[in-house]
């Protein structure tokens, strides 16, 4: 049993390393993805164009405006005189944000009352808006502190951006993205390799020859998935090392826990890869099947768009997405140093999902084999 | 459970949609036979092989291979048989030796027996000098011998070979058959499919199949003789034209052209001279003619055509 699985794996590795197309997939793609996400798709937001609608015209309101400007994140594009202009500037995309300071702001501060400012954002690019919003929050909070009390509140914050700023104090999108890259890269590579490897044997005719041997379906499945799990781990370490040493991403949590969670995650990913292989006749179909799953899996994972912002029906759909759970886990481990006491619900969900997917695929696989 | 034959097939049927690939097949093959399944493309040869190797399930019917049922004991059958698929089924990106060792492991050939066995297999297939070569870089004939070596690694009782010499050069083909004859001496039962009739002549017994139906089974010689058919071979400068002319004549059952000569199947032996007369009357030049034993191919064509009527 183990001997046969071992031989299947040895054979698989021989093939992988002799296949010239495989090497770039294993070694280059992960690093490339990391660089793209680390540099190009940087969601750090600078120089957000800001219009100021200062109705208070006091020393305090000017001071707050000055702080927005001095932060480096915002650039005052113009001052607004009439209320219609607020809507107009945002609509036409002239500015991304409007800082509105109502009359009575300075008076409230002086009286020690709760003072309010409004920051309106163009939510088209929800990510940028989100980040800019958290900057605005940080600036306002900073100003409030300098006054000696939490008197000033930004009433525009619809999302809980404070929590995020807390764990990623510089609000560096890299810190946030690199763990995400690890998660999607493991998924893409393992899905693609598993689904293609099985279909390939069917396509080139070696599957028929395997079927007439006493090799059992379970041995075949393990022999076909373990090599790609090993490659998945290898790529995880590769990207983590590049992330830590090149992009200086801190790992707050435990590395062994990361390895354990990756193993749980791989269960679903390999299961899905296997499933795709049972419904594909050709390698082309397997590749298409992989991307057909992969693209929505990324969009509906919370990697780029917060799940809370999605329609409710879609939110339920995300419960079937392994990436959803693993993102929370891997970000938790990297950024917050979370351990099992906090992450166990995600780990358990991921495990149940993985076990279910694997079982379904294995059953389908058995039918195809005999 | 029947025990008379190593392969016993009763009423085996398999369809793909409306297409009946194997139609109510009954057959018995004894130990040590070299049985040839002969039929043209799409006759159902591969499907029969797959059913017998228990990698495909029949719609109905049953078969026993060395006493094990294909319906219920598929896994036991797999330990007893060697199977070589029609398409090259080994890994082209592994070397000859890696392929052999891989299959030795899958069949759990013990580490003790392994070296001697591998050496012997490499020896008779003349692959020893190519141990380290990638299988994909072998010639067609060598690939087939490697396939055979891998199928024999566990010394199976029954060997299934699906069109093993398809696309192989004549010299390698002869080599391959020499190996099969050597195996017969070791009491291995060989079940081979072929679309080549000259190969069918080399089998101890053959079954002609057409459109999934087994038409006849016997020794190649008896199959040939059992047909009430007189065959004359006529050489002509324009064989095609002459054959066309002969087709319509009384007593002519069948005509097939082979380059500059053609075979005419006749209902009676005495008709030959009349045919030659008639051709000459039509002004068609005839170089020579002689009586020939109908080849298996003639017989096959005849049987197929008359079964289609
Ligand atoms: N998996 C399949 N799905 C659908 N139809 C099939 C399948 N396998 C075989 N057939 C059909 O069954 C019939 C018999 O095919 P089979 O491959 O057994 O013939 P064969 O004698 O091996 O032919 P060849 O000389 O081309 O190998 C053909 O009409 C073929 O199209
Ligand atoms: Mg065939």
XYZ file of C-alpha atoms and ligand atoms in Angstrom:
711
model
C 0.000 0.000 0.000
C 2.514 2.627 1.151
C 5.083 1.271 -1.230
C 2.720 1.726 -4.155
C 1.770 5.252 -3.088
C 5.427 6.072 -2.694
C 6.155 4.794 -6.174
C 3.269 6.787 -7.614
C 4.734 9.885 -5.987
C 8.252 9.201 -7.202
C 6.901 8.731 -10.704
C 4.914 11.958 -10.430
C 7.968 13.943 -9.314
C 10.068 12.468 -12.109
C 7.454 13.670 -14.549
C 7.004 17.072 -12.968
C 10.681 17.872 -13.021
C 11.188 16.601 -16.561
C 8.336 18.709 -17.855
C 9.725 22.054 -18.919
C 6.350 23.737 -18.603
C 6.086 22.735 -14.954
C 9.131 24.498 -13.585
C 7.929 28.049 -14.232
C 4.541 27.186 -12.747
C 6.125 25.948 -9.555
C 8.973 28.390 -9.081
C 8.138 31.525 -11.025
C 4.392 32.043 -10.761
C 4.302 32.390 -6.980
C 7.091 34.935 -6.872
C 5.629 36.806 -9.817
C 2.235 36.945 -8.179
C 3.799 38.192 -5.006
C 5.630 40.960 -6.815
C 2.523 41.995 -8.717
C 0.515 42.199 -5.536
C 3.362 43.673 -3.544
C 4.205 46.455 -5.949
C 1.810 46.875 -8.821
C -1.559 46.265 -7.249
C -0.599 48.264 -4.258
C -3.726 49.522 -2.610
C -1.854 52.083 -0.553
C -3.683 55.291 -1.103
C -1.842 58.582 -1.401
C -2.856 62.044 -2.479
C -6.554 61.477 -2.261
C -8.108 64.570 -3.775
C -10.173 66.284 -1.145
C -12.607 69.154 -1.245
C -13.175 71.096 1.963
C -16.601 72.500 2.791
C -15.848 74.562 5.839
C -19.014 76.131 7.224
C -17.454 76.850 10.605
C -14.537 78.959 9.373
C -12.887 78.808 12.791
C -9.344 78.254 13.986
C -10.257 74.631 14.865
C -11.743 73.852 11.455
C -8.692 75.253 9.708
C -6.449 73.220 11.997
C -8.302 70.001 11.086
C -8.010 70.828 7.386
C -4.317 71.493 7.843
C -3.903 68.086 9.466
C -5.577 66.395 6.512
C -3.177 68.158 4.203
C -0.115 67.510 6.317
C -0.837 63.792 6.543
C 0.360 63.299 2.982
C -2.618 61.111 2.251
C -4.917 63.894 1.186
C -4.518 66.815 -1.101
C -6.923 69.724 -0.879
C -8.243 70.203 -4.366
C -10.576 73.111 -3.678
C -12.811 74.753 -1.152
C -16.543 74.502 -1.530
C -18.849 77.468 -1.137
C -22.285 76.087 -1.959
C -23.891 72.816 -0.805
C -24.725 71.613 -4.383
C -21.025 71.512 -5.136
C -20.490 68.596 -2.731
C -22.616 66.238 -4.770
C -21.386 67.635 -8.023
C -17.670 67.236 -7.340
C -18.094 63.666 -6.141
C -20.361 62.748 -9.037
C -17.979 64.005 -11.634
C -15.073 62.326 -9.939
C -13.237 65.589 -9.408
C -12.545 64.630 -5.834
C -12.558 61.363 -3.970
C -13.562 62.798 -0.664
C -15.243 65.834 0.819
C -14.517 67.055 4.306
C -17.541 68.880 5.623
C -17.216 70.829 8.870
C -20.557 72.150 10.006
C -21.224 75.406 11.798
C -20.809 75.048 15.538
C -17.805 72.722 15.326
C -15.462 74.987 17.246
C -18.182 75.999 19.633
C -18.866 72.354 20.479
C -15.210 71.692 21.053
C -14.870 74.649 23.345
C -17.911 73.545 25.318
C -16.436 70.064 25.569
C -19.394 68.609 23.651
C -19.336 65.910 20.994
C -18.279 67.675 17.811
C -19.035 66.176 14.444
C -17.375 66.319 11.078
C -18.507 64.528 7.979
C -16.226 62.940 5.469
C -17.978 61.855 2.300
C -16.290 59.367 0.024
C -16.696 58.293 -3.537
C -17.378 54.610 -2.992
C -16.881 53.503 -6.591
C -13.535 52.011 -5.770
C -14.549 50.530 -2.483
C -11.034 49.504 -1.640
C -9.563 52.963 -2.065
C -12.522 54.466 -0.269
C -12.039 52.040 2.560
C -8.395 52.830 2.933
C -8.925 56.580 2.583
C -11.690 56.382 5.136
C -9.407 54.767 7.630
C -6.831 57.497 7.024
C -9.471 60.113 7.651
C -10.437 58.350 10.818
C -6.862 58.213 11.981
C -6.402 61.943 11.339
C -9.601 62.891 13.119
C -8.816 60.651 16.050
C -5.348 62.152 16.192
C -6.800 65.627 16.274
C -9.282 64.652 18.947
C -6.479 63.272 21.086
C -4.505 66.491 20.701
C -7.530 68.274 22.142
C -7.388 66.078 25.154
C -10.538 64.020 24.655
C -12.584 62.022 22.183
C -14.726 64.997 21.301
C -14.564 64.723 17.571
C -16.184 61.932 15.677
C -16.303 61.130 12.013
C -19.871 60.377 11.210
C -19.227 59.119 7.743
C -17.516 55.890 8.659
C -19.946 53.229 7.664
C -17.440 50.429 7.891
C -15.400 49.199 10.729
C -12.110 50.480 9.457
C -10.702 51.161 12.878
C -10.240 47.504 13.588
C -8.108 47.082 10.565
C -5.996 50.113 11.175
C -5.325 48.685 14.566
C -3.567 45.555 13.242
C -1.898 47.173 10.313
C -0.932 50.487 11.875
C 0.834 51.889 8.854
C -2.148 50.701 6.823
C 0.353 49.085 4.495
C -1.569 47.154 1.885
C 1.454 44.904 1.371
C 1.090 43.463 4.834
C -2.468 42.792 4.007
C -1.870 41.438 0.531
C 1.066 39.066 0.927
C -0.796 36.532 3.074
C -3.580 36.785 0.520
C -1.129 36.023 -2.263
C 0.039 32.912 -0.438
C -3.533 31.736 -0.165
C -4.508 32.267 -3.792
C -1.196 30.997 -5.109
C -1.494 27.705 -3.243
C -4.985 27.396 -4.595
C -4.140 28.147 -8.204
C -1.076 25.922 -8.399
C -2.554 22.947 -6.583
C -5.863 23.116 -8.441
C -4.189 23.356 -11.782
C -1.589 20.676 -11.184
C -3.983 18.158 -9.653
C -6.736 18.509 -12.214
C -4.315 18.485 -15.129
C -2.198 15.589 -13.893
C -5.108 13.192 -13.621
C -6.692 14.252 -16.894
C -3.332 14.070 -18.611
C -3.027 10.375 -17.788
C -6.444 9.819 -19.226
C -5.645 11.842 -22.321
C -2.320 10.255 -23.187
C -3.648 6.765 -22.508
C -1.579 5.819 -19.462
C -4.695 5.705 -17.290
C -5.962 2.586 -19.048
C -2.674 0.834 -18.348
C -2.855 1.910 -14.682
C -6.405 0.661 -14.380
C -5.465 -2.919 -15.237
C -2.965 -3.035 -12.382
C -4.044 -3.875 -8.836
C -3.545 -0.203 -7.889
C -6.478 0.803 -5.693
C -8.436 4.019 -6.240
C -7.359 5.358 -2.846
C -3.698 4.682 -3.633
C -4.114 6.364 -6.947
C -5.753 9.439 -5.405
C -3.086 9.765 -2.726
C -0.283 9.173 -5.202
C -1.736 11.873 -7.406
C -2.425 14.489 -4.731
C 0.397 14.223 -2.192
C 3.070 15.406 -4.662
C 1.048 18.533 -5.358
C 0.440 19.068 -1.663
C 4.209 18.991 -1.206
C 4.597 21.530 -3.984
C 1.882 23.621 -2.329
C 3.862 23.653 0.927
C 7.051 24.429 -0.907
C 5.431 27.414 -2.587
C 3.962 28.590 0.677
C 7.423 28.686 2.217
C 8.890 30.305 -0.872
C 6.385 33.145 -0.853
C 6.582 33.527 2.928
C 10.356 33.837 2.788
C 10.225 36.370 -0.030
C 7.460 38.213 1.812
C 9.342 38.353 5.091
C 12.783 39.184 3.763
C 11.993 41.239 0.697
C 8.764 42.991 1.607
C 9.489 42.962 5.362
C 6.106 41.521 6.227
C 6.078 40.563 9.892
C 4.752 37.168 10.963
C 3.130 37.730 14.338
C 1.784 34.230 14.801
C 3.111 30.706 14.895
C 4.671 29.075 11.874
C 3.680 25.502 12.834
C 0.083 26.663 13.078
C 0.398 28.136 9.596
C 1.655 24.783 8.314
C -1.194 22.940 10.012
C -3.792 25.298 8.596
C -2.241 25.078 5.141
C -2.615 21.302 5.338
C -6.303 21.660 6.166
C -6.711 24.161 3.353
C -4.986 21.809 0.897
C -7.564 19.139 1.645
C -10.295 21.228 -0.007
C -8.087 22.566 -2.759
C -6.851 19.132 -3.814
C -10.370 17.773 -3.479
C -11.673 20.430 -5.846
C -8.800 19.761 -8.249
C -9.668 16.085 -8.206
C -13.313 16.902 -8.773
C -12.466 19.021 -11.797
C -10.437 16.121 -13.159
C -13.427 13.807 -12.911
C -15.586 16.122 -15.010
C -12.953 17.007 -17.635
C -12.050 14.949 -20.666
C -9.067 16.955 -21.835
C -6.335 19.022 -20.194
C -7.847 22.081 -21.832
C -11.146 21.405 -20.132
C -9.377 20.870 -16.834
C -7.647 24.206 -17.199
C -10.910 25.909 -18.051
C -12.636 24.216 -15.145
C -9.877 25.432 -12.845
C -10.252 29.042 -13.905
C -14.009 28.816 -13.871
C -13.728 27.975 -10.201
C -10.719 30.122 -9.405
C -11.973 33.507 -10.632
C -15.187 33.606 -8.590
C -13.375 32.002 -5.658
C -11.050 35.004 -5.526
C -13.777 37.590 -6.032
C -15.946 36.005 -3.364
C -13.275 35.422 -0.767
C -12.941 38.818 0.826
C -9.487 39.208 -0.670
C -10.405 42.329 -2.614
C -13.944 43.160 -1.618
C -15.238 42.773 1.904
C -17.760 39.942 2.153
C -20.098 42.161 4.237
C -20.583 44.384 1.201
C -21.857 41.541 -0.976
C -25.536 40.738 -1.567
C -26.815 38.371 1.109
C -27.354 35.465 -1.295
C -23.767 35.748 -2.479
C -22.575 35.939 1.105
C -24.081 32.510 1.725
C -22.278 31.248 -1.357
C -18.948 32.259 0.133
C -19.376 29.668 2.867
C -18.489 27.069 0.226
C -15.296 28.875 -0.665
C -12.232 27.477 1.110
C -10.320 30.658 0.345
C -12.729 32.611 2.495
C -11.714 30.711 5.615
C -8.059 30.449 4.828
C -7.758 34.188 4.227
C -9.050 34.900 7.706
C -6.681 32.298 9.114
C -3.570 33.358 7.271
C -4.149 37.074 7.837
C -4.881 36.335 11.440
C -1.634 34.431 11.826
C 0.491 36.930 9.911
C -0.937 40.227 11.089
C -2.605 39.606 14.411
C -0.675 36.663 15.751
C -3.930 34.765 16.280
C -3.811 31.238 17.609
C -6.172 28.280 17.704
C -8.449 29.826 20.398
C -9.457 32.497 17.907
C -9.093 30.667 14.618
C -10.708 27.341 15.466
C -14.106 28.117 13.915
C -12.429 28.820 10.568
C -10.182 25.786 10.903
C -13.110 23.529 11.692
C -15.236 24.886 8.829
C -12.340 24.478 6.446
C -11.755 20.920 7.595
C -15.408 19.938 7.210
C -15.536 21.541 3.772
C -12.332 19.766 2.745
C -13.437 16.380 4.015
C -16.753 16.724 2.175
C -15.196 17.794 -1.116
C -12.554 15.080 -0.903
C -15.142 12.391 -0.218
C -17.341 13.446 -3.121
C -14.396 13.548 -5.508
C -13.039 10.207 -4.325
C -16.418 8.577 -4.871
C -16.672 9.979 -8.361
C -13.102 8.960 -9.018
C -13.769 5.360 -8.059
C -16.645 5.111 -10.523
C -14.512 6.389 -13.314
C -11.732 3.974 -12.583
C -13.607 0.707 -12.922
C -18.432 -21.626 -12.359
C -17.113 -23.127 -15.599
C -13.563 -24.350 -15.449
C -12.893 -25.809 -18.868
C -11.318 -22.679 -20.303
C -8.966 -20.050 -19.046
C -11.282 -17.526 -20.629
C -14.980 -18.308 -20.663
C -17.351 -15.736 -22.062
C -21.123 -16.094 -21.973
C -23.504 -13.633 -23.549
C -21.306 -10.602 -23.099
C -22.999 -7.453 -24.382
C -21.989 -3.809 -24.278
C -23.556 -0.811 -25.987
C -22.631 2.840 -26.152
C -25.970 4.537 -26.651
C -27.518 3.022 -29.770
C -24.197 1.594 -30.858
C -23.876 -2.078 -29.903
C -20.111 -2.524 -29.579
C -20.236 -6.141 -28.342
C -23.278 -8.229 -29.172
C -24.033 -11.412 -27.181
C -20.524 -12.845 -27.262
C -19.947 -16.510 -26.357
C -16.413 -17.830 -26.427
C -14.048 -20.213 -24.720
C -10.264 -20.032 -24.798
C -8.146 -22.877 -23.372
C -4.905 -22.665 -21.469
C -1.864 -22.204 -23.647
C -3.799 -21.035 -26.677
C -2.838 -18.053 -28.765
C -6.265 -16.771 -29.620
C -6.669 -14.073 -32.233
C -9.611 -11.708 -32.238
C -9.757 -10.603 -35.850
C -11.863 -7.776 -37.105
C -11.756 -4.477 -38.955
C -11.733 -1.027 -37.335
C -14.615 -0.448 -34.985
C -15.510 -4.139 -34.825
C -15.482 -4.069 -31.025
C -12.082 -5.625 -30.314
C -10.939 -3.021 -27.806
C -14.275 -3.072 -26.028
C -14.057 -6.862 -25.609
C -10.510 -6.533 -24.239
C -11.579 -3.866 -21.742
C -14.534 -5.924 -20.595
C -12.333 -8.972 -20.070
C -9.731 -6.921 -18.207
C -12.520 -5.747 -15.887
C -11.929 -2.058 -16.525
C -15.318 -1.649 -18.147
C -18.628 -3.119 -17.029
C -20.803 -5.063 -19.489
C -24.506 -4.334 -19.943
C -25.221 -8.034 -19.592
C -23.442 -11.362 -19.740
C -20.524 -12.662 -17.758
C -16.986 -13.863 -18.270
C -14.443 -15.734 -16.193
C -10.735 -15.197 -16.477
C -8.697 -17.974 -14.845
C -11.694 -18.745 -12.677
C -12.465 -15.176 -11.579
C -15.629 -13.369 -12.589
C -15.245 -10.057 -14.405
C -18.383 -8.834 -12.679
C -17.446 -9.611 -9.099
C -13.731 -10.295 -8.898
C -12.230 -7.525 -10.965
C -9.369 -6.962 -8.547
C -8.343 -10.624 -8.563
C -8.381 -10.646 -12.330
C -5.996 -7.720 -12.360
C -3.392 -9.784 -10.537
C -3.703 -12.643 -13.015
C -3.623 -10.813 -16.290
C -1.223 -8.740 -18.277
C -2.821 -6.158 -20.534
C -1.391 -4.002 -23.230
C -3.709 -1.274 -24.432
C -4.013 -0.329 -28.065
C -2.476 3.083 -27.449
C 0.987 3.108 -25.925
C 0.119 3.188 -22.253
C 3.491 3.812 -20.636
C 5.101 7.068 -19.582
C 7.053 8.634 -22.395
C 8.804 10.956 -19.970
C 10.153 8.080 -17.909
C 13.045 5.885 -18.989
C 12.677 2.247 -19.999
C 13.982 1.126 -16.619
C 11.831 3.578 -14.647
C 8.729 2.348 -16.432
C 9.560 -1.283 -15.701
C 10.332 -0.586 -12.055
C 7.167 1.467 -11.691
C 5.071 -1.451 -12.903
C 7.073 -3.931 -10.845
C 6.112 -1.835 -7.810
C 2.468 -1.569 -8.743
C 2.305 -5.345 -9.108
C 4.319 -5.749 -5.896
C 6.979 -7.935 -7.454
C 9.224 -8.883 -4.557
C 12.583 -7.171 -4.335
C 14.285 -10.570 -4.362
C 12.840 -11.797 -7.630
C 12.931 -8.464 -9.304
C 16.465 -8.143 -10.699
C 16.430 -11.558 -12.405
C 13.015 -11.013 -13.865
C 13.771 -7.548 -15.187
C 16.985 -8.775 -16.727
C 15.174 -11.614 -18.475
C 12.430 -9.321 -19.806
C 14.949 -6.774 -21.031
C 16.916 -9.614 -22.581
C 14.207 -11.198 -24.674
C 12.880 -7.831 -25.788
C 16.398 -6.681 -26.733
C 15.907 -3.546 -24.658
C 18.965 -3.981 -22.439
C 21.029 -1.372 -24.348
C 18.191 1.143 -24.034
C 17.584 0.877 -20.273
C 18.273 4.551 -19.674
C 16.463 5.921 -22.698
C 13.201 7.827 -22.320
C 10.325 5.651 -23.498
C 9.128 8.457 -25.754
C 12.421 8.291 -27.643
C 12.009 4.613 -28.596
C 10.920 3.392 -32.033
C 7.400 2.030 -32.469
C 8.585 -1.563 -32.310
C 10.653 -1.019 -29.188
C 7.804 0.773 -27.486
C 5.585 -2.247 -28.043
C 8.250 -4.557 -26.643
C 8.578 -2.339 -23.596
C 4.808 -2.461 -23.215
C 4.987 -6.228 -23.369
C 7.806 -6.340 -20.824
C 5.776 -4.218 -18.399
C 2.682 -6.355 -18.946
C 4.712 -9.482 -18.153
C 6.517 -8.201 -15.052
C 4.228 -10.147 -12.709
C 4.217 -13.349 -14.842
C 0.492 -13.272 -15.615
C -1.506 -16.365 -16.573
C -3.375 -14.608 -19.353
C -2.025 -11.916 -21.593
C -4.326 -9.487 -23.399
C -2.751 -7.647 -26.290
C -4.848 -5.097 -28.140
C -3.502 -4.657 -31.676
C 0.064 -4.911 -30.399
C 1.789 -4.512 -33.749
C -0.302 -1.690 -35.098
C 2.036 0.702 -36.882
C 5.126 -1.423 -36.249
C 7.645 -2.201 -39.017
C 7.659 -5.786 -40.445
C 10.964 -6.795 -38.838
C 9.889 -5.732 -35.352
C 6.555 -7.380 -35.988
C 8.265 -10.702 -36.643
C 10.370 -10.194 -33.508
C 7.289 -9.512 -31.495
C 5.588 -12.696 -32.639
C 8.704 -14.700 -31.895
C 8.433 -13.475 -28.302
C 4.785 -14.482 -28.183
C 5.632 -17.998 -29.350
C 8.273 -18.231 -26.606
C 5.643 -17.239 -24.072
C 3.297 -19.950 -25.287
C 5.917 -22.525 -24.329
C 5.548 -21.283 -20.759
C 1.816 -22.041 -20.805
C 0.772 -18.407 -20.912
C -2.596 -17.956 -22.605
C -2.507 -15.131 -25.097
C -5.558 -13.258 -26.293
C -4.550 -10.917 -29.066
C -6.599 -8.643 -31.277
C -5.528 -7.686 -34.739
C -6.773 -6.145 -37.923
C -3.858 -7.738 -39.826
C -4.873 -10.985 -41.440
C -1.329 -12.230 -41.951
C -1.010 -12.068 -38.187
C -4.231 -13.922 -37.686
C -2.686 -16.825 -39.616
C -0.103 -17.112 -36.847
C -2.648 -17.727 -34.098
C -3.629 -21.186 -32.925
C -7.255 -20.216 -33.164
C -9.106 -17.155 -34.335
C -12.457 -15.525 -33.931
C -13.754 -13.279 -36.662
C -15.761 -10.384 -35.353
C -17.673 -7.786 -37.226
C -19.877 -5.041 -35.810
C -19.668 -6.575 -32.365
C -20.746 -10.019 -33.471
C -18.561 -13.101 -33.414
C -19.042 -14.625 -36.859
C -16.940 -17.771 -36.586
C -14.186 -19.337 -34.469
C -11.761 -22.014 -35.574
C -8.149 -22.581 -36.524
C -7.009 -20.229 -39.264
C -6.673 -23.135 -41.703
C -10.122 -24.511 -40.975
C -11.708 -21.107 -41.200
C -10.120 -20.819 -44.599
C -11.213 -24.302 -45.755
C -14.670 -24.224 -44.306
C -15.669 -21.637 -46.831
C -17.192 -23.036 -50.041
C -15.231 -20.670 -52.109
C -13.040 -21.048 -55.158
C -10.523 -18.340 -55.579
C -8.702 -17.401 -58.723
C -5.969 -14.868 -58.934
C -5.789 -13.016 -62.239
C -2.896 -10.842 -63.359
C -3.770 -8.075 -65.794
C -2.061 -4.874 -67.022
C -5.105 -2.905 -65.938
C -6.311 -4.945 -63.029
C -8.852 -2.387 -61.889
C -10.609 -2.300 -65.248
C -10.494 -6.080 -65.595
C -11.921 -6.521 -62.127
C -14.778 -4.150 -62.958
C -15.571 -6.239 -65.990
C -15.427 -9.511 -64.041
C -17.776 -8.241 -61.349
C -20.941 -8.607 -63.382
C -20.250 -12.089 -64.729
C -22.334 -15.135 -63.808
C -20.963 -17.154 -60.881
C -18.701 -14.358 -59.578
C -19.324 -13.734 -55.903
C -16.658 -11.262 -55.041
C -13.816 -9.297 -56.559
C -10.953 -7.597 -54.775
C -8.039 -5.784 -56.367
C -4.415 -5.945 -55.128
C -2.296 -3.676 -57.336
C -1.724 -5.386 -60.693
C -3.721 -8.505 -59.834
C -7.152 -9.260 -58.484
C -8.915 -12.102 -56.738
C -12.205 -13.424 -57.963
C -14.299 -15.560 -55.647
C -16.351 -18.072 -57.564
C -19.341 -20.165 -56.644
C -17.874 -23.267 -58.362
C -14.382 -24.497 -59.185
C -15.083 -25.155 -62.879
C -15.970 -21.581 -63.682
C -12.431 -20.253 -64.005
C -11.922 -20.871 -67.714
C -15.232 -19.313 -68.626
C -14.341 -16.127 -66.804
C -11.022 -15.855 -68.632
C -12.796 -16.441 -71.975
C -15.321 -13.748 -71.272
C -12.629 -11.236 -70.283
C -10.736 -11.890 -73.518
C -13.931 -11.513 -75.537
C -14.361 -8.065 -74.013
C -10.898 -7.177 -75.239
C -9.338 -7.066 -71.788
C -5.738 -8.266 -71.687
C -4.993 -11.013 -69.162
C -1.373 -11.909 -68.411
C -1.824 -14.979 -66.273
C -4.218 -16.701 -63.960
C -3.997 -19.404 -61.301
C -6.059 -21.075 -58.683
C -5.249 -19.993 -55.138
C -6.337 -21.051 -51.706
C -8.546 -18.326 -50.403
C -6.558 -16.215 -47.997
C -8.023 -15.359 -44.666
C -8.633 -11.936 -46.024
C -10.715 -13.311 -48.893
C -12.652 -15.418 -46.463
C -13.164 -12.517 -44.183
C -14.400 -10.244 -46.905
C -16.668 -12.975 -48.165
C -18.112 -13.702 -44.748
C -18.623 -10.092 -43.926
C -20.342 -9.376 -47.218
C -22.613 -12.385 -47.012
C -23.452 -11.642 -43.388
C -24.446 -8.147 -44.430
C -26.849 -9.386 -47.119
N -15.930 4.709 -24.732
C -16.721 4.639 -25.807
N -17.788 5.472 -25.921
C -18.609 5.410 -27.003
N -18.448 4.564 -28.026
C -17.402 3.713 -27.985
C -16.488 3.721 -26.886
N -15.541 2.788 -27.110
C -15.873 2.217 -28.299
N -16.968 2.777 -28.820
C -17.624 2.387 -30.081
O -17.809 0.998 -30.063
C -17.486 0.430 -31.304
C -16.389 -0.591 -31.128
O -15.213 0.082 -30.782
P -13.850 -0.636 -30.433
O -12.886 0.410 -30.048
O -14.104 -1.706 -29.466
O -13.455 -1.254 -31.836
P -12.051 -1.848 -32.292
O -12.364 -3.127 -32.961
O -11.107 -1.872 -31.174
O -11.615 -0.805 -33.395
P -10.148 -0.255 -33.746
O -9.577 -1.188 -34.753
O -10.458 1.089 -34.310
O -9.371 -0.202 -32.493
C -17.093 1.568 -32.220
O -18.204 1.891 -33.016
C -16.754 2.684 -31.289
O -17.075 3.922 -31.859
Mg -9.344 -1.099 -30.820
